[in-house]
XYZ file of C-alpha atoms in Angstrom:
670
model
C 0.000 0.000 0.000
C 2.762 2.532 0.780
C 4.530 1.649 -2.498
C 1.309 2.113 -4.458
C 0.589 5.420 -2.747
C 4.089 6.808 -3.333
C 4.919 5.583 -6.840
C 1.374 6.083 -8.093
C 1.774 9.763 -7.269
C 4.984 10.149 -9.312
C 4.952 11.212 -13.000
C 6.352 8.603 -15.440
C 9.434 10.715 -16.236
C 10.820 9.601 -12.860
C 12.812 6.467 -13.639
C 15.684 4.306 -12.449
C 18.179 2.093 -14.238
C 18.586 -1.464 -12.988
C 20.874 -3.887 -14.861
C 20.749 -1.716 -17.980
C 16.937 -1.695 -17.893
C 15.045 1.532 -17.322
C 12.252 1.230 -14.753
C 9.604 3.932 -14.550
C 7.362 4.862 -11.669
C 4.431 3.429 -13.657
C 6.161 0.018 -13.793
C 6.890 -0.024 -10.063
C 3.332 1.070 -9.291
C 1.773 -1.548 -11.587
C 3.754 -4.371 -10.009
C 2.896 -3.306 -6.466
C -0.738 -2.692 -7.385
C -1.036 -6.166 -8.924
C 0.388 -7.758 -5.779
C -2.051 -5.797 -3.614
C -5.013 -6.940 -5.708
C -3.809 -10.536 -5.464
C -3.766 -10.277 -1.647
C -7.183 -8.692 -1.817
C -8.561 -11.634 -3.873
C -9.682 -9.154 -6.506
C -10.950 -11.991 -8.709
C -13.770 -12.821 -6.279
C -17.265 -11.394 -6.919
C -18.067 -8.105 -5.129
C -19.788 -8.558 -1.764
C -22.986 -6.778 -2.793
C -23.469 -9.224 -5.673
C -23.035 -12.322 -3.499
C -26.232 -13.877 -2.156
C -24.442 -16.024 0.397
C -24.884 -15.055 4.036
C -21.278 -15.200 5.176
C -19.300 -13.668 8.050
C -17.614 -10.313 7.536
C -14.018 -10.774 6.423
C -14.561 -13.833 4.252
C -14.422 -11.439 1.266
C -11.128 -9.630 1.523
C -10.949 -5.881 0.999
C -8.183 -3.307 1.567
C -9.851 -2.335 4.842
C -9.911 -5.953 5.962
C -6.216 -6.411 5.129
C -5.415 -3.417 7.316
C -7.627 -4.712 10.122
C -5.732 -8.010 10.071
C -2.432 -6.166 10.146
C -3.505 -3.937 13.040
C -5.074 -6.761 15.055
C -1.844 -8.767 14.920
C 0.342 -5.763 15.625
C 0.389 -6.251 19.383
C 1.611 -9.833 19.410
C 3.204 -10.233 15.967
C 6.748 -9.884 17.279
C 6.320 -12.567 19.956
C 4.495 -14.799 17.504
C 7.278 -14.606 14.942
C 9.919 -15.241 17.579
C 8.050 -18.370 18.709
C 7.332 -19.713 15.237
C 10.487 -18.724 13.416
C 14.155 -18.988 14.301
C 15.140 -16.606 11.525
C 17.107 -13.684 12.938
C 16.763 -11.820 9.643
C 12.961 -12.052 9.828
C 13.006 -10.797 13.416
C 15.105 -7.797 12.352
C 12.638 -6.975 9.574
C 9.700 -7.146 11.975
C 11.438 -4.891 14.473
C 11.850 -2.230 11.765
C 8.176 -2.197 10.751
C 5.963 0.706 11.908
C 4.341 -0.157 15.227
C 1.356 2.191 14.886
C -2.043 1.095 13.516
C -2.598 1.975 9.861
C -5.950 2.841 8.266
C -7.177 3.630 4.757
C -6.980 7.343 5.542
C -3.193 6.900 5.504
C -3.425 6.272 1.745
C -5.662 9.032 0.297
C -4.954 8.175 -3.361
C -5.654 4.470 -2.857
C -8.773 5.304 -0.862
C -10.045 7.586 -3.617
C -9.489 4.896 -6.274
C -11.178 2.253 -4.116
C -14.238 4.458 -3.584
C -14.494 5.004 -7.346
C -14.071 1.255 -7.890
C -16.992 0.542 -5.546
C -19.116 3.244 -7.187
C -18.546 1.780 -10.661
C -19.685 -1.630 -9.420
C -22.772 -0.245 -7.677
C -24.238 1.904 -10.452
C -23.701 3.041 -14.078
C -20.942 5.552 -14.617
C -21.716 9.287 -14.561
C -20.238 12.602 -13.536
C -17.690 13.426 -16.272
C -17.689 17.217 -16.614
C -16.331 18.725 -19.885
C -13.271 20.922 -19.510
C -12.059 19.327 -16.288
C -8.612 17.696 -15.985
C -10.248 14.253 -15.893
C -12.079 15.020 -19.148
C -8.819 16.041 -20.796
C -7.160 12.793 -19.698
C -10.127 10.814 -21.057
C -9.772 12.475 -24.461
C -6.021 11.895 -24.493
C -6.429 8.213 -23.596
C -9.059 7.646 -26.292
C -6.844 9.358 -28.846
C -3.878 7.236 -27.737
C -5.832 3.955 -27.852
C -7.627 4.538 -31.164
C -5.226 6.870 -32.939
C -5.417 5.120 -36.315
C -9.198 5.367 -36.375
C -9.106 9.064 -35.598
C -6.409 9.766 -38.164
C -8.581 8.061 -40.812
C -11.212 10.737 -40.312
C -13.713 8.686 -38.338
C -15.410 10.247 -35.387
C -15.044 7.662 -32.674
C -16.888 9.261 -29.779
C -18.326 12.763 -29.415
C -16.323 13.713 -26.284
C -13.060 13.508 -28.273
C -12.299 17.008 -29.466
C -10.545 17.615 -32.746
C -7.791 19.497 -30.970
C -6.720 16.376 -29.121
C -6.376 14.203 -32.216
C -2.886 13.349 -33.349
C -1.809 12.387 -36.830
C 1.258 10.538 -35.591
C 1.485 6.753 -35.607
C 2.835 4.318 -33.059
C 2.166 3.997 -29.380
C 5.493 5.492 -28.438
C 4.178 9.035 -29.016
C 2.523 9.793 -25.699
C 0.403 12.901 -25.304
C 1.577 15.420 -22.689
C -1.821 14.866 -21.057
C -0.751 11.292 -20.284
C 2.603 12.073 -18.691
C 0.822 12.036 -15.383
C 0.905 10.022 -12.165
C -0.752 6.601 -12.376
C -3.535 7.505 -9.935
C -4.673 10.368 -12.183
C -4.812 8.054 -15.199
C -6.712 5.346 -13.310
C -9.323 7.910 -12.326
C -10.081 8.532 -16.013
C -10.010 4.891 -17.173
C -13.657 4.008 -16.308
C -14.926 6.886 -18.455
C -12.677 5.730 -21.302
C -14.031 2.199 -21.058
C -17.609 3.434 -21.021
C -17.044 5.492 -24.180
C -15.244 2.654 -25.982
C -17.860 0.031 -25.100
C -20.673 2.342 -26.189
C -18.917 2.977 -29.507
C -18.508 -0.781 -30.077
C -22.168 -1.446 -29.247
C -23.248 1.185 -31.808
C -20.886 -0.061 -34.544
C -18.551 2.945 -34.472
C -15.731 0.748 -33.224
C -15.116 -2.819 -34.399
C -14.513 -5.582 -31.826
C -10.971 -6.079 -33.097
C -10.220 -2.365 -32.803
C -11.669 -2.281 -29.302
C -9.524 -5.212 -28.153
C -6.433 -3.650 -29.732
C -7.107 -0.312 -28.065
C -7.553 -1.914 -24.664
C -4.285 -3.781 -25.178
C -2.542 -0.465 -25.891
C -3.955 0.954 -22.644
C -2.887 -2.092 -20.644
C 0.629 -1.981 -22.129
C 0.892 1.710 -21.296
C -0.269 1.214 -17.681
C -0.620 -2.474 -16.697
C -2.390 -1.472 -13.485
C -5.344 -0.375 -15.627
C -6.176 -4.074 -16.151
C -7.773 -4.031 -12.700
C -10.147 -1.239 -13.673
C -10.801 -2.827 -17.082
C -11.761 -6.086 -15.413
C -13.936 -4.580 -12.673
C -15.730 -2.193 -15.055
C -16.645 -4.822 -17.659
C -17.588 -7.307 -14.919
C -20.005 -4.790 -13.435
C -21.489 -4.088 -16.874
C -22.121 -7.815 -17.370
C -24.148 -7.941 -14.152
C -26.258 -4.965 -15.291
C -27.386 -6.829 -18.419
C -27.993 -3.739 -20.550
C -25.732 -4.649 -23.481
C -26.742 -6.746 -26.460
C -24.969 -10.136 -26.705
C -21.966 -10.616 -28.960
C -22.125 -13.313 -31.649
C -18.910 -15.355 -31.522
C -18.957 -15.974 -35.259
C -15.256 -15.906 -36.086
C -15.607 -12.656 -38.051
C -16.350 -9.876 -35.590
C -15.484 -11.956 -32.534
C -13.362 -15.126 -32.160
C -15.232 -18.397 -32.665
C -15.119 -21.381 -30.245
C -16.608 -23.789 -32.819
C -13.393 -25.774 -33.312
C -13.287 -26.926 -29.663
C -16.847 -26.612 -28.385
C -17.952 -30.184 -29.142
C -14.815 -31.605 -27.507
C -15.408 -29.476 -24.398
C -18.982 -30.784 -24.155
C -17.846 -34.417 -24.299
C -15.162 -33.854 -21.667
C -17.639 -32.130 -19.334
C -19.959 -35.122 -19.655
C -17.084 -37.466 -18.780
C -16.200 -35.465 -15.676
C -19.802 -35.526 -14.441
C -20.477 -39.100 -15.520
C -20.814 -40.511 -11.977
C -23.036 -37.749 -10.589
C -26.188 -38.513 -12.554
C -26.467 -34.822 -13.470
C -27.648 -33.946 -16.963
C -25.275 -31.669 -18.873
C -27.146 -29.076 -20.974
C -26.243 -29.234 -24.633
C -23.736 -26.702 -25.935
C -25.249 -26.847 -29.404
C -27.279 -23.751 -30.207
C -28.909 -25.344 -33.228
C -28.524 -24.712 -36.928
C -25.737 -22.409 -38.031
C -26.182 -19.918 -35.185
C -22.871 -19.255 -33.415
C -22.420 -19.142 -29.651
C -23.054 -15.834 -27.904
C -21.534 -14.065 -24.909
C -22.569 -10.892 -23.087
C -20.829 -8.018 -24.876
C -18.600 -6.913 -21.936
C -17.546 -10.529 -21.315
C -16.744 -10.999 -25.006
C -14.519 -7.914 -24.794
C -12.645 -9.287 -21.778
C -12.157 -12.715 -23.359
C -10.933 -11.154 -26.604
C -8.496 -8.974 -24.653
C -7.020 -11.923 -22.743
C -6.534 -13.859 -25.975
C -4.410 -11.038 -27.412
C -1.743 -11.591 -24.739
C 1.369 -13.605 -25.387
C 2.187 -15.923 -22.512
C 5.567 -15.013 -21.070
C 7.083 -14.203 -17.702
C 6.505 -10.467 -18.071
C 2.752 -10.755 -18.629
C 1.962 -13.796 -16.492
C 1.266 -11.868 -13.280
C -1.132 -9.487 -15.036
C -2.854 -12.221 -17.047
C -3.242 -14.415 -13.955
C -4.978 -11.574 -12.133
C -7.311 -10.858 -15.020
C -7.823 -14.488 -16.012
C -9.097 -15.547 -12.579
C -11.601 -12.694 -12.525
C -12.824 -13.415 -16.056
C -13.206 -17.108 -15.218
C -15.321 -16.305 -12.148
C -17.384 -13.879 -14.207
C -18.020 -16.422 -16.976
C -19.007 -18.989 -14.356
C -21.712 -16.684 -13.012
C -23.073 -15.936 -16.500
C -25.805 -18.082 -18.138
C -24.907 -21.420 -19.681
C -22.871 -21.967 -21.822
C -20.680 -18.866 -21.305
C -17.976 -20.707 -19.357
C -17.705 -23.633 -21.815
C -17.479 -21.113 -24.678
C -14.666 -19.278 -22.908
C -12.952 -22.604 -22.160
C -13.153 -23.575 -25.839
C -11.661 -20.242 -26.903
C -8.784 -20.386 -24.439
C -8.069 -24.069 -25.081
C -7.333 -23.144 -28.710
C -4.655 -20.757 -27.486
C -3.110 -22.711 -24.587
C -3.469 -26.480 -24.831
C -1.841 -27.111 -21.451
C -4.691 -25.249 -19.735
C -7.323 -27.480 -21.310
C -7.913 -29.715 -18.261
C -8.333 -26.775 -15.899
C -10.660 -24.932 -18.267
C -12.838 -27.968 -18.929
C -13.092 -28.702 -15.211
C -14.105 -25.070 -14.601
C -16.753 -25.425 -17.298
C -18.112 -28.589 -15.655
C -18.580 -26.729 -12.367
C -20.872 -24.257 -14.086
C -23.553 -26.929 -14.480
C -24.140 -26.765 -10.719
C -24.089 -22.979 -10.507
C -27.331 -22.641 -12.431
C -29.316 -25.588 -11.050
C -30.257 -26.222 -7.428
C -31.458 -29.694 -8.427
C -27.997 -30.517 -9.736
C -26.429 -29.422 -6.427
C -28.836 -31.634 -4.451
C -28.059 -34.548 -6.759
C -24.334 -33.985 -6.165
C -24.922 -34.028 -2.396
C -26.831 -37.277 -2.770
C -23.929 -38.838 -4.662
C -21.528 -37.629 -1.923
C -23.526 -39.577 0.665
C -23.809 -42.622 -1.597
C -20.067 -42.681 -2.289
C -19.094 -42.191 1.355
C -21.446 -44.844 2.702
C -20.873 -47.292 -0.149
C -24.611 -47.732 -0.611
C -26.122 -48.851 -3.896
C -22.961 -50.352 -5.358
C -21.753 -53.927 -5.604
C -18.185 -53.015 -6.523
C -15.589 -54.237 -4.038
C -13.486 -51.131 -4.767
C -16.407 -48.788 -4.008
C -16.938 -49.701 -0.374
C -17.324 -46.126 0.793
C -15.122 -43.940 2.950
C -13.089 -40.844 2.227
C -11.330 -42.504 -0.700
C -14.618 -42.926 -2.572
C -15.705 -39.397 -1.637
C -12.558 -37.559 -2.756
C -11.081 -39.984 -5.290
C -7.567 -39.679 -6.645
C -7.553 -36.566 -8.839
C -8.418 -36.085 -12.474
C -6.885 -34.982 -15.744
C -5.885 -36.161 -19.181
C -2.468 -37.223 -17.861
C -4.172 -40.241 -16.307
C -4.553 -43.357 -18.422
C -7.540 -43.130 -20.699
C -7.703 -39.329 -20.664
C -10.151 -37.264 -18.636
C -12.418 -39.421 -16.502
C -15.198 -38.965 -13.957
C -14.282 -36.790 -10.976
C -15.083 -37.871 -7.418
C -18.195 -36.126 -6.037
C -16.404 -34.658 -3.025
C -13.856 -32.894 -5.216
C -16.650 -31.500 -7.367
C -18.531 -30.169 -4.344
C -15.409 -28.521 -2.932
C -15.186 -26.615 -6.217
C -18.848 -25.625 -6.623
C -20.156 -24.898 -3.125
C -18.993 -21.263 -3.157
C -21.314 -20.487 -6.043
C -24.489 -21.953 -4.498
C -26.967 -19.113 -4.876
C -29.273 -19.941 -1.963
C -27.076 -21.240 0.817
C -29.749 -21.249 3.518
C -31.742 -24.023 1.854
C -28.701 -26.305 1.943
C -29.070 -27.249 5.634
C -32.622 -28.457 4.975
C -31.483 -30.517 1.997
C -28.585 -32.049 3.914
C -30.839 -32.952 6.863
C -33.360 -34.491 4.457
C -30.657 -36.533 2.730
C -29.227 -37.638 6.071
C -32.637 -38.940 7.150
C -33.031 -40.770 3.847
C -29.664 -42.482 4.121
C -30.216 -43.472 7.751
C -33.104 -45.612 6.508
C -30.855 -47.016 3.778
C -28.256 -47.853 6.425
C -30.871 -49.682 8.481
C -32.201 -51.513 5.410
C -28.719 -52.548 4.287
C -28.065 -54.046 7.721
C -30.874 -56.607 7.400
C -29.805 -59.971 5.940
C -31.482 -60.637 2.590
C -33.027 -63.898 3.878
C -34.779 -62.139 6.756
C -35.708 -59.188 4.574
C -37.558 -61.401 2.079
C -39.291 -63.169 4.898
C -40.395 -59.873 6.429
C -41.694 -58.568 3.101
C -44.074 -61.484 2.451
C -47.159 -60.029 4.040
C -48.016 -56.983 6.053
C -49.675 -59.279 8.581
C -46.427 -61.129 9.138
C -44.579 -57.821 9.521
C -47.026 -56.647 12.157
C -46.811 -59.912 14.026
C -43.010 -59.925 13.884
C -42.901 -56.305 14.971
C -44.730 -57.294 18.131
C -41.936 -59.728 19.034
C -39.475 -57.528 20.837
C -36.068 -58.149 22.239
C -34.954 -56.507 25.447
C -33.580 -53.617 23.401
C -36.963 -52.937 21.811
C -36.173 -54.210 18.302
C -37.733 -57.165 16.415
C -36.039 -60.376 17.469
C -35.841 -61.735 13.909
C -34.180 -58.732 12.286
C -30.682 -59.433 13.647
C -29.603 -55.904 12.767
C -26.378 -55.002 14.489
C -27.072 -51.695 16.184
C -23.358 -51.119 16.751
C -22.545 -51.635 13.063
C -25.429 -49.389 12.025
C -24.289 -46.666 14.449
C -20.816 -46.649 12.924
C -22.295 -45.845 9.517
C -24.770 -43.379 11.016
C -21.869 -41.493 12.604
C -20.069 -41.484 9.245
C -23.150 -40.085 7.516
C -23.597 -37.442 10.227
C -19.943 -36.394 10.040
C -20.263 -35.992 6.267
C -23.442 -33.933 6.718
C -21.764 -31.693 9.318
C -18.736 -31.229 7.067
C -20.949 -30.263 4.128
C -22.904 -27.750 6.225
C -19.755 -26.158 7.641
C -17.989 -25.992 4.266
C -21.055 -24.600 2.513
C -22.183 -21.834 4.843
C -19.879 -21.650 7.835
C -21.117 -19.876 10.947
C -24.336 -18.599 9.387
C -25.470 -22.002 8.165
C -24.672 -23.672 11.504
C -26.717 -20.977 13.234
C -29.565 -21.580 10.787
C -29.359 -25.321 11.447
C -29.654 -24.990 15.223
C -32.128 -22.120 15.388
C -34.356 -22.854 12.398
C -33.823 -26.087 10.483
C -33.736 -28.606 13.342
C -36.568 -27.018 15.406
C -38.735 -26.841 12.273
C -37.942 -30.463 11.440
C -38.966 -31.668 14.906
C -42.152 -29.595 14.923
C -43.248 -30.706 11.443
C -45.094 -33.943 10.798
C -43.311 -36.403 8.510
C -45.122 -38.878 6.323
C -44.505 -42.523 7.037
C -42.262 -44.341 4.563
C -42.437 -47.939 3.297
C -41.254 -50.198 6.068
C -38.712 -52.170 4.051
C -38.514 -54.907 6.696
C -36.809 -52.879 9.419
C -38.410 -51.861 12.700
C -39.700 -48.299 12.501
C -38.577 -47.882 16.083
C -35.011 -48.652 15.116
C -35.043 -46.283 12.150
C -36.559 -43.538 14.299
C -33.908 -43.921 16.997
C -31.073 -44.027 14.463
C -32.396 -40.820 12.929
C -32.417 -39.132 16.314
C -28.832 -40.174 17.000
C -27.779 -39.048 13.513
C -29.252 -35.577 14.073
C -27.554 -35.392 17.484
C -24.150 -36.179 15.979
C -24.822 -33.710 13.159
C -25.675 -30.870 15.550
C -22.757 -31.432 17.930
C -20.219 -31.846 15.121
C -21.462 -28.671 13.426
C -21.054 -26.823 16.706
C -17.569 -28.226 17.177
C -16.501 -27.222 13.664
C -17.959 -23.761 14.172
C -17.033 -22.843 17.756
C -14.294 -25.285 18.723
C -14.336 -27.281 21.946
C -12.949 -24.417 24.042
C -12.730 -20.630 23.813
C -9.605 -20.375 21.655
C -11.566 -19.968 18.402
C -12.654 -16.402 17.479
C -16.126 -17.729 16.665
C -16.551 -19.216 20.159
C -18.083 -15.905 21.253
C -21.228 -16.895 19.325
C -21.547 -20.190 21.182
C -23.463 -19.059 24.321
C -26.298 -17.446 22.373
C -26.596 -20.142 19.667
C -26.279 -23.121 22.003
C -28.451 -21.455 24.632
C -31.246 -20.878 22.128
C -31.154 -24.513 21.021
C -31.162 -25.849 24.597
C -34.074 -23.513 25.378
C -35.985 -25.155 22.525
C -35.200 -28.607 23.919
C -36.281 -27.618 27.435
C -39.528 -26.024 26.215
C -40.394 -29.106 24.168
C -39.696 -31.389 27.147
C -41.894 -29.123 29.297
C -44.730 -29.584 26.809
C -44.757 -25.941 25.737
C -43.990 -26.884 22.113
C -45.933 -29.500 20.175
C -43.776 -31.912 18.202
C -44.769 -33.589 14.953
C -41.866 -35.997 14.561
C -41.663 -39.563 15.802
C -41.376 -39.641 19.611
C -38.560 -42.187 19.449
C -36.613 -39.851 17.135
C -37.112 -36.942 19.525
C -36.045 -38.884 22.612
C -33.008 -40.305 20.823
C -32.012 -36.828 19.684
C -32.328 -35.249 23.132
C -30.479 -38.025 24.921
C -27.824 -38.239 22.203
C -27.272 -34.475 21.990
C -26.960 -34.021 25.771
C -24.784 -37.123 26.157
C -22.336 -35.900 23.515
C -22.051 -32.460 25.094
C -21.643 -33.836 28.631
C -19.097 -36.404 27.490
C -17.130 -34.420 24.880
C -17.595 -30.681 25.435
C -18.767 -30.145 29.045
C -17.248 -26.658 29.159
C -19.991 -25.480 26.786
C -22.579 -25.932 29.550
C -20.850 -23.358 31.776
C -21.770 -20.673 29.218
C -25.512 -21.486 29.190
C -28.198 -20.013 31.453
C -28.401 -22.228 34.546
C -32.203 -22.093 34.685
C -32.406 -23.578 31.188
C -30.132 -26.433 32.238
C -32.219 -27.118 35.341
C -35.401 -27.280 33.253
C -33.638 -29.557 30.814
C -32.518 -31.927 33.570
C -36.051 -32.157 34.949
C -37.379 -32.910 31.495
C -34.796 -35.660 31.067
C -35.852 -37.166 34.374
C -39.472 -37.269 33.237
C -38.266 -39.216 30.192
C -36.639 -41.824 32.498
C -33.162 -40.420 31.764
C -32.282 -39.731 35.408
C -28.642 -40.754 35.078
C -28.166 -38.382 32.126
C -30.037 -35.629 33.985
C -27.642 -35.942 36.943
C -24.616 -35.958 34.595
C -25.943 -32.759 32.995
C -26.269 -31.046 36.367
C -22.838 -32.270 37.432
C -21.250 -30.654 34.360
C -23.238 -27.429 34.832
C -21.134 -26.089 37.686
C -21.594 -25.365 41.365
C -24.861 -23.519 40.820
C -26.601 -26.726 39.748
C -25.553 -28.781 42.766
C -28.705 -27.922 44.736
C -30.960 -29.198 41.972
C -28.802 -32.332 41.657
C -29.084 -33.001 45.388
C -32.858 -32.582 45.277
C -33.066 -35.015 42.362
C -30.952 -37.598 44.192
C -33.002 -37.304 47.399
C -36.260 -37.522 45.489
C -35.002 -40.608 43.677
C -33.971 -42.228 46.951
C -37.394 -41.593 48.480
C -39.152 -43.023 45.455
C -36.915 -46.081 45.636
C -37.669 -46.509 49.369
C -41.396 -46.371 48.690
């Protein structure tokens, strides 16, 4: 930030010679600016265009980078001494400024950032004729499209005849452009608006526009950031007519498009997701939104070398994210265009195109989640190699370097790549809970021997009669289902569900699960499902235990088991609200619609896990809620668990525990 502020304020005639190479202030600024944008994750979508409900700080900004720096200022020196034995690093740290730094310390950067946010939020306006910014805009347009102007064409009305130059070559820079980089960046959005408007109205050809933008980027590489952000914002506004990628005005992807489609289908082969056709029918070429077509055409004009890699990587990541968010098949079209230029990027581009299928279809995302559960649990497959576990979930990579070329990608890897683009994150907890309940039944069904299952399916009368024959544990004597074996798989399914919830929505989705999804699920009535030969009581109890493991694991991922995690400060309110719901339901204040066995298994499982694994959580919860909860457990014949809950609740609960023990002793004496 200090380098950008200082060198961006210097005119380009300030230069230095290093190893016989002249370095200007513009070059130093552009390199530092590119590094800053990389730290900032400039390629990510702007926060106001993201529908995900995520914690502040997950989308990096310059302010957030400074907050991180300032928050670690107090203990950074001790931390580095503990974690690093490097004396040189310690010396560098000791020389850094020890005062907090804020955006106000960088007025030029702050001004650019405010303009950047304004361009994203609304269409550009405010260029006043005769002002210094207007003069720079005219000079930049003349510099970028000099040959058009010298041919007598009127490119854009704001360009005055006095600013036109009859010279040729980009080396002749107007005196208006021998300015600090910050001043030029301030004018770039207006230049882009004028150029895009001229292209849309036919005054400027697509090839001329791409060439002019390349001239601007070569003159000041830092302008690529503004070029990318401006055109990205214009894509989201949707006011420009689409560009026909016909190979005449715009580059054509036709040579590679069919191959990309086949490779996408191979990657998604094991998910059961339908891949929309890339064929547009007849002789009609593919189309892209006009601003996106401009960006893609600009990136294709670059030669890949060490000098341009850092700038192209910055722009390429942003363009890829933009194409992913655009309607199908924008990303496959871009992948086909780039694969023609750089063959070694083909695998990455095709994989990026395959992710787009899930970005535009909630049904496809749910299907992918279903396949994640199926692969992890090893259900529905007879293959010895596909017996579930993490190996089946995550697989062993992908790519054409494997034998046989590109093959199907493991569902877990796919979900890790697509979950950030899920448009409605809050519905995901409901879907994951629903899938978990479905697979708990499958786990119970798969635990019944086929011989007994056929016998139990003969008649409903036989099922009812067998269901009345109970073992001491409450399950049908003839089922021979190993509860321990089923619980192992239930825990695996619950751990996968908790991982998916945490990865997908983080703190917000865990909060939604505990405060909304689970209470709503317990209150709602659920239709009975085909028996399948397994005791409904067993399935109900397994479902309760699965939900208990899911809830506790989500809390552990989110808050940690102690107070060392920054998010642990949310634990008292979120956990307290959920325990209040449990206590109210046990008191009869809330009517439940779910199976009673499921509810009792959930309550006992949830409290047992907290008491046994994270007892310190209970010290942060209102004591009165815990006392009500213990009394409710006692009414459900869970006196031992009720006493364990009070024991873990601290000294304040000892009186209630003593009363419960005395009352139990009296009842026993009677």
